[in-house]
Short mmCIF file of C-alpha atoms and ligand atoms in Angstrom, two decimals:
data_model
loop_
_atom_site.label_atom_id
_atom_site.label_comp_id
_atom_site.label_asym_id
_atom_site.label_seq_id
_atom_site.Cartn_x
_atom_site.Cartn_y
_atom_site.Cartn_z
CA MET A 200 0.00 0.00 0.00
CA THR A 201 1.39 3.45 -0.87
CA GLN A 202 1.96 5.78 2.02
CA SER A 203 0.97 9.44 1.58
CA ALA A 204 3.70 11.99 2.29
CA HIS A 205 1.26 13.46 4.81
CA CYS A 206 1.11 10.11 6.65
CA PRO A 207 4.72 9.12 7.34
CA VAL A 208 5.52 5.70 8.73
CA PRO A 209 5.03 6.06 12.50
CA ASP A 210 8.01 5.47 14.82
CA GLN A 211 6.05 2.81 16.66
CA PRO A 212 3.22 1.54 14.46
CA SER A 213 -0.13 0.69 16.01
CA LEU A 214 -1.85 -2.63 15.41
CA ASN A 215 -4.31 -0.92 13.05
CA TRP A 216 -1.50 0.70 11.04
CA HIS A 217 0.35 -2.61 10.88
CA LEU A 218 -2.72 -4.54 9.70
CA ARG A 219 -3.49 -1.93 7.04
CA ASN A 220 0.03 -1.41 5.72
CA THR A 221 1.87 -4.69 6.08
CA THR A 222 -0.72 -7.43 5.48
CA LYS A 223 -3.00 -8.42 2.62
CA ALA A 224 -5.87 -8.86 5.08
CA SER A 225 -9.26 -7.80 3.74
CA ASP A 226 -10.94 -4.79 5.36
CA ASP A 227 -13.34 -7.17 7.14
CA LEU A 228 -10.52 -9.28 8.55
CA ARG A 229 -8.62 -6.17 9.70
CA HIS A 230 -11.67 -4.83 11.48
CA LEU A 231 -12.32 -8.20 13.08
CA ILE A 232 -8.77 -8.44 14.46
CA SER A 233 -9.05 -4.86 15.73
CA ASP A 234 -12.31 -5.63 17.50
CA ILE A 235 -10.83 -8.76 19.06
CA ALA A 236 -7.92 -6.60 20.25
CA ARG A 237 -10.45 -4.19 21.75
CA SER A 238 -12.01 -7.01 23.76
CA ALA A 239 -8.51 -7.92 25.02
CA LYS A 240 -8.09 -4.40 26.42
CA TYR A 241 -11.28 -4.82 28.46
CA ILE A 242 -10.19 -8.27 29.65
CA SER A 243 -6.78 -6.89 30.62
CA TYR A 244 -8.51 -4.17 32.65
CA ALA A 245 -10.92 -6.70 34.22
CA ILE A 246 -7.99 -8.86 35.36
CA GLN A 247 -6.47 -5.84 37.12
CA THR A 248 -9.68 -4.73 38.79
CA THR A 249 -11.98 -7.74 39.35
CA ASP A 250 -11.82 -10.05 42.34
CA THR A 251 -10.52 -13.41 41.20
CA GLY A 252 -12.66 -16.54 41.05
CA LEU A 253 -15.75 -15.09 42.69
CA SER A 254 -18.56 -16.50 40.55
CA GLY A 255 -21.85 -16.32 42.40
CA ASN A 256 -20.64 -13.63 44.80
CA THR A 257 -21.91 -10.08 44.94
CA ASN A 258 -19.78 -6.96 44.80
CA SER A 259 -20.04 -3.94 47.08
CA PHE A 260 -22.94 -2.64 44.98
CA GLY A 261 -24.86 -5.88 45.48
CA GLU A 262 -24.34 -6.90 41.82
CA ASN A 263 -23.56 -10.48 40.84
CA GLN A 264 -19.91 -10.93 39.94
CA LEU A 265 -18.84 -13.23 37.17
CA LYS A 266 -15.77 -15.41 37.29
CA LEU A 267 -13.09 -13.84 35.13
CA ASP A 268 -13.32 -16.53 32.46
CA GLU A 269 -17.09 -16.03 32.12
CA LEU A 270 -16.61 -12.27 32.11
CA SER A 271 -13.93 -12.56 29.39
CA ASP A 272 -16.28 -14.72 27.33
CA ASP A 273 -19.03 -12.08 27.62
CA ILE A 274 -16.65 -9.27 26.66
CA ILE A 275 -15.55 -11.12 23.51
CA ARG A 276 -19.14 -12.01 22.57
CA GLU A 277 -20.17 -8.36 22.84
CA ASN A 278 -17.33 -7.26 20.54
CA LEU A 279 -17.97 -10.04 17.99
CA CYS A 280 -21.68 -9.15 17.89
CA GLU A 281 -20.85 -5.49 17.36
CA ASN A 282 -18.31 -6.31 14.64
CA GLY A 283 -20.91 -7.73 12.25
CA THR A 284 -18.63 -9.94 10.11
CA VAL A 285 -18.91 -13.06 12.29
CA CYS A 286 -21.35 -15.77 11.26
CA CYS A 287 -20.66 -17.88 14.35
CA TYR A 288 -18.21 -18.40 17.15
CA ILE A 289 -17.07 -21.32 19.24
CA SER A 290 -15.81 -20.60 22.73
CA GLU A 291 -14.07 -22.93 25.15
CA GLU A 292 -16.57 -21.62 27.73
CA LYS A 293 -19.64 -22.79 25.77
CA ASP A 294 -20.83 -26.26 24.78
CA ASP A 295 -22.37 -25.28 21.43
CA VAL A 296 -21.52 -23.30 18.34
CA ILE A 297 -23.05 -19.82 18.78
CA GLU A 298 -24.71 -18.52 15.59
CA LEU A 299 -24.58 -14.75 15.12
CA ASP A 300 -25.38 -13.88 11.48
CA PRO A 301 -25.58 -16.69 8.88
CA SER A 302 -24.84 -14.23 6.05
CA ALA A 303 -21.60 -12.98 7.67
CA THR A 304 -18.06 -14.03 6.71
CA PHE A 305 -16.00 -15.47 9.57
CA THR A 306 -16.02 -18.12 12.27
CA VAL A 307 -14.02 -17.21 15.38
CA VAL A 308 -12.81 -19.91 17.77
CA PHE A 309 -11.39 -18.87 21.11
CA ASP A 310 -10.36 -19.71 24.62
CA PRO A 311 -11.35 -16.49 26.45
CA LEU A 312 -9.06 -17.01 29.44
CA ASP A 313 -6.50 -19.79 29.19
CA GLY A 314 -4.81 -20.57 32.49
CA SER A 315 -7.73 -19.21 34.50
CA SER A 316 -6.91 -21.60 37.37
CA LEU A 317 -3.72 -19.53 37.84
CA VAL A 318 -5.49 -16.17 38.23
CA ASP A 319 -5.58 -16.17 42.03
CA ALA A 320 -1.84 -16.95 42.12
CA ASN A 321 -1.22 -13.86 39.94
CA PHE A 322 0.52 -15.91 37.23
CA SER A 323 0.41 -14.82 33.59
CA ILE A 324 -2.71 -15.91 31.69
CA GLY A 325 -3.99 -15.33 28.16
CA SER A 326 -6.68 -15.40 25.46
CA ILE A 327 -6.32 -17.44 22.25
CA PHE A 328 -8.15 -16.85 18.93
CA GLY A 329 -8.34 -18.57 15.55
CA ILE A 330 -10.26 -17.11 12.60
CA TYR A 331 -11.76 -19.21 9.78
CA GLN A 332 -13.45 -18.08 6.59
CA ASP A 333 -17.17 -19.07 6.44
CA GLY A 334 -19.10 -21.22 8.91
CA ASP A 335 -18.88 -24.86 10.02
CA ILE A 336 -15.29 -25.80 10.81
CA ILE A 337 -16.00 -29.54 11.15
CA GLY A 338 -13.93 -31.33 8.48
CA LYS A 339 -11.57 -28.34 8.15
CA THR A 340 -8.04 -28.23 9.57
CA PRO A 341 -6.23 -25.45 11.44
CA ARG A 342 -4.34 -24.76 8.19
CA ASP A 343 -7.65 -23.27 6.96
CA GLN A 344 -7.39 -20.45 9.51
CA VAL A 345 -7.00 -17.02 7.87
CA ALA A 346 -5.46 -15.50 11.00
CA ALA A 347 -4.60 -16.41 14.57
CA LEU A 348 -3.66 -14.36 17.59
CA TYR A 349 -3.20 -14.53 21.32
CA VAL A 350 -3.02 -12.02 24.13
CA LEU A 351 -0.76 -12.53 27.12
CA TYR A 352 -1.83 -10.79 30.34
CA GLY A 353 1.40 -10.72 32.33
CA PRO A 354 3.33 -7.90 33.96
CA ARG A 355 2.66 -6.30 30.54
CA THR A 356 -0.20 -7.05 28.14
CA LEU A 357 1.07 -8.31 24.77
CA LEU A 358 -0.79 -9.23 21.57
CA ILE A 359 0.79 -11.52 18.97
CA TYR A 360 -0.88 -12.06 15.59
CA SER A 361 -0.32 -13.47 12.13
CA CYS A 362 -2.35 -13.48 8.95
CA GLY A 363 -0.23 -16.42 7.68
CA ASN A 364 1.11 -17.05 4.15
CA GLY A 365 4.59 -15.79 4.99
CA SER A 366 3.35 -12.46 6.41
CA GLY A 367 5.12 -13.21 9.72
CA VAL A 368 4.29 -13.18 13.40
CA HIS A 369 4.24 -9.79 15.12
CA GLU A 370 4.20 -8.67 18.75
CA PHE A 371 2.43 -5.60 20.17
CA ILE A 372 2.35 -4.08 23.64
CA LEU A 373 -0.66 -2.39 25.22
CA ASN A 374 0.37 1.12 26.23
CA ASP A 375 -1.01 3.36 28.97
CA VAL A 376 -3.58 4.97 26.69
CA GLY A 377 -5.02 1.66 25.52
CA GLU A 378 -3.29 1.30 22.15
CA PHE A 379 -1.45 -1.83 20.95
CA LYS A 380 1.94 -0.63 19.64
CA LEU A 381 4.47 -2.70 17.71
CA LEU A 382 7.20 -4.17 19.92
CA ARG A 383 8.87 -6.74 17.62
CA SER A 384 8.04 -7.77 14.07
CA HIS A 385 8.77 -11.14 12.45
CA LEU A 386 9.31 -13.30 15.53
CA GLY A 387 11.23 -16.45 14.60
CA VAL A 388 11.77 -19.92 16.11
CA ALA A 389 15.23 -21.48 15.66
CA ASP A 390 15.66 -25.18 14.79
CA GLU A 391 17.40 -26.11 18.06
CA ALA A 392 15.82 -25.80 21.52
CA LYS A 393 17.58 -24.93 24.77
CA ASN A 394 14.40 -24.73 26.87
CA TYR A 395 11.70 -27.34 27.46
CA SER A 396 8.15 -26.98 28.70
CA PRO A 397 6.54 -30.36 29.46
CA GLY A 398 2.75 -30.27 30.07
CA ASN A 399 0.51 -33.04 31.44
CA LEU A 400 3.59 -34.50 33.11
CA ARG A 401 1.32 -36.90 35.02
CA ALA A 402 1.32 -38.93 31.76
CA VAL A 403 4.91 -40.11 32.34
CA THR A 404 3.52 -42.80 34.67
CA THR A 405 1.51 -44.49 31.89
CA HIS A 406 3.53 -43.41 28.83
CA PRO A 407 7.14 -44.61 29.36
CA GLN A 408 8.33 -42.95 26.14
CA TYR A 409 7.22 -39.55 27.49
CA ASN A 410 9.32 -40.27 30.56
CA ILE A 411 12.30 -40.99 28.29
CA ALA A 412 11.76 -37.71 26.38
CA VAL A 413 11.82 -35.80 29.69
CA GLU A 414 14.95 -37.67 30.83
CA GLU A 415 16.64 -36.78 27.53
CA TRP A 416 15.89 -33.08 28.05
CA MET A 417 17.33 -33.27 31.57
CA ALA A 418 20.40 -35.20 30.36
CA ASP A 419 20.92 -32.50 27.68
CA GLU A 420 20.89 -29.94 30.52
CA LYS A 421 18.08 -28.03 28.86
CA THR A 422 16.40 -25.33 30.94
CA LEU A 423 12.90 -26.03 32.30
CA ARG A 424 10.42 -23.22 31.66
CA TYR A 425 6.88 -24.25 32.57
CA SER A 426 4.19 -22.03 34.11
CA GLY A 427 1.00 -24.09 33.53
CA CYS A 428 -0.47 -21.53 31.11
CA MET A 429 -0.09 -22.55 27.48
CA VAL A 430 -0.17 -18.92 26.31
CA ALA A 431 2.70 -17.93 28.60
CA ASP A 432 4.68 -21.10 27.90
CA ILE A 433 4.44 -20.86 24.10
CA HIS A 434 5.00 -17.11 24.20
CA HIS A 435 8.26 -17.92 25.98
CA ILE A 436 9.30 -19.93 22.89
CA LEU A 437 8.33 -17.17 20.45
CA SER A 438 9.95 -14.53 22.62
CA LYS A 439 13.25 -16.35 23.17
CA GLY A 440 13.22 -17.69 19.62
CA GLN A 441 13.60 -21.33 20.63
CA GLY A 442 12.18 -24.06 22.88
CA ILE A 443 9.80 -27.01 22.93
CA PHE A 444 6.34 -27.34 24.54
CA THR A 445 4.53 -30.65 24.93
CA ASN A 446 1.19 -31.86 26.23
CA ILE A 447 1.00 -35.62 25.70
CA GLY A 448 -1.84 -38.05 26.40
CA GLY A 449 -1.34 -40.77 29.01
CA GLY A 450 -3.31 -43.51 27.22
CA ALA A 451 -6.69 -45.14 27.77
CA ASP A 452 -6.62 -45.48 31.58
CA SER A 453 -5.17 -42.05 32.32
CA THR A 454 -6.79 -38.73 33.27
CA TYR A 455 -6.21 -37.26 29.79
CA PRO A 456 -5.97 -40.13 27.26
CA ASP A 457 -5.38 -37.74 24.31
CA GLY A 458 -3.66 -34.92 26.19
CA LYS A 459 -5.33 -32.09 28.06
CA LEU A 460 -5.41 -29.43 25.36
CA ARG A 461 -8.12 -28.72 22.82
CA HIS A 462 -7.42 -28.94 19.11
CA VAL A 463 -9.71 -26.09 18.01
CA PHE A 464 -9.24 -23.40 20.68
CA GLU A 465 -5.68 -23.98 21.86
CA CYS A 466 -3.51 -26.15 19.62
CA GLY A 467 -4.79 -24.99 16.20
CA PRO A 468 -4.11 -21.26 16.66
CA PHE A 469 -0.69 -21.88 18.24
CA ALA A 470 0.31 -24.32 15.46
CA TYR A 471 -0.59 -21.60 12.92
CA LEU A 472 1.56 -19.01 14.72
CA VAL A 473 4.56 -21.20 15.56
CA GLU A 474 4.79 -22.74 12.06
CA GLU A 475 4.48 -19.26 10.54
CA ALA A 476 7.46 -18.28 12.74
CA GLY A 477 9.53 -21.18 11.35
CA GLY A 478 8.82 -23.76 14.05
CA LEU A 479 7.00 -27.08 13.84
CA SER A 480 3.91 -28.63 15.45
CA SER A 481 2.89 -32.28 15.66
CA ASP A 482 0.31 -34.52 17.28
CA GLY A 483 2.84 -37.38 17.11
CA THR A 484 2.05 -38.37 13.53
CA GLN A 485 1.20 -35.21 11.57
CA SER A 486 1.33 -31.45 11.80
CA ILE A 487 -1.42 -30.03 14.00
CA LEU A 488 -2.20 -27.81 11.00
CA ASP A 489 -3.23 -30.91 8.99
CA LYS A 490 -5.24 -32.64 11.73
CA LYS A 491 -8.93 -32.70 10.79
CA ILE A 492 -11.41 -31.11 13.16
CA THR A 493 -13.96 -33.80 14.02
CA ASP A 494 -15.54 -32.20 17.06
CA VAL A 495 -15.32 -28.73 18.60
CA ASP A 496 -14.32 -30.28 21.91
CA GLN A 497 -11.65 -32.59 20.42
CA ARG A 498 -8.43 -32.96 22.42
CA THR A 499 -5.04 -33.62 20.92
CA ALA A 500 -1.49 -34.35 21.93
CA ILE A 501 0.83 -31.52 20.91
CA ILE A 502 4.58 -31.26 20.44
CA ILE A 503 5.45 -27.75 19.28
CA GLY A 504 8.41 -25.39 18.95
CA SER A 505 11.93 -25.72 17.52
CA LYS A 506 11.86 -27.96 14.44
CA ASN A 507 14.74 -30.35 15.20
CA GLU A 508 13.66 -30.85 18.82
CA VAL A 509 10.03 -31.49 17.78
CA GLU A 510 11.17 -34.09 15.23
CA LYS A 511 13.49 -35.75 17.77
CA THR A 512 10.75 -35.85 20.44
CA VAL A 513 8.23 -37.34 17.99
CA ARG A 514 10.77 -40.11 17.27
CA THR A 515 11.32 -40.75 20.98
CA LEU A 516 7.60 -40.83 21.72
CA SER A 517 6.86 -43.30 18.95
CA ALA A 518 9.91 -45.56 19.50
P1 AFP N 1587 -6.67 -23.86 33.08
O1 AFP N 1587 -7.25 -22.89 32.06
O2 AFP N 1587 -7.70 -24.74 33.70
O3 AFP N 1587 -5.83 -23.16 34.10
O4 AFP N 1587 -5.71 -24.88 32.27
C1 AFP N 1587 -4.62 -24.39 31.55
C2 AFP N 1587 -4.26 -25.35 30.46
O5 AFP N 1587 -5.37 -25.66 29.67
C3 AFP N 1587 -3.10 -24.85 29.57
O6 AFP N 1587 -2.99 -23.46 29.52
C4 AFP N 1587 -1.89 -25.50 30.16
O7 AFP N 1587 -0.84 -25.68 29.25
C5 AFP N 1587 -2.43 -26.81 30.66
O8 AFP N 1587 -3.78 -26.56 31.05
C6 AFP N 1587 -1.64 -27.30 31.83
O9 AFP N 1587 -1.89 -28.65 32.00
P2 AFP N 1587 -1.06 -29.50 33.09
O10 AFP N 1587 -1.32 -28.86 34.41
O11 AFP N 1587 -1.66 -30.84 32.99
O12 AFP N 1587 0.39 -29.49 32.70
#
């Protein structure tokens, strides 16, 4: 897009400027990402100001208080309704697909507050979003997403997005006046990992190969970085430019036979972002991006991050 002499390139571009000037996103997609970013600002504020985990309680005004994850879900719904380009959405907080406008363009899948069990401990938490063209995602794969983003609510609030197709993965910081400003563009993931982030570690008792993978990481003297929030743990990989994150199923008799994480809301958007940044994702046999969506609630094992370490771990797990 040509830049008018009267509109020089800003020193620190905003998310809106970046979407308009550096991506091929349609106007509708740009506006949708902007409206999702707007909901993230409200969630960020709610995390700072709302009592944690108080569903069913009343505040000092006698009003019912929502748990933060329910509140986040409501905030996103309000913004998607207002946006007008969303035919339906699927939230981790809701059992069913929510129809908004059958004639509209996009389906949005999201986990409104990932890591919500960590809120009272004041750990970092996040929101995850995937955007698909048209309705009905059953039978599609995460590769069909037209954009994905996540927001990390930590000491600082960060938004990371990509519109795919080689356009890169870009990081923005929420400033004091409520604007997302570019922090780093084109985040990359190197082939070798120095850090490891092993989720659903309870599975090592029923999945001996997972135990071996963990022992290999320890023997390699890799650094453990695990917080229990997928958004924070995968952001660590994108931020440091290397690392591996796993969440592996423990088999038929275990708590999470197929792993704890959900294909649609959690693994799909992160696979889109990490592979766009040069990393790799796998469910143990194929890229998460190629794994068919059979159910909105489907769970999947995930091995994601630095390419060589993901490939090596997949070999160990299947040996
Ligand atoms: P909550 O949203 O219930 O806190 O769960 C967080 C999460 O879904 C994901 O963010 C973590 O990676 C994963 O659970 C942690 O699972 P383990 O505790 O089994 O490692």
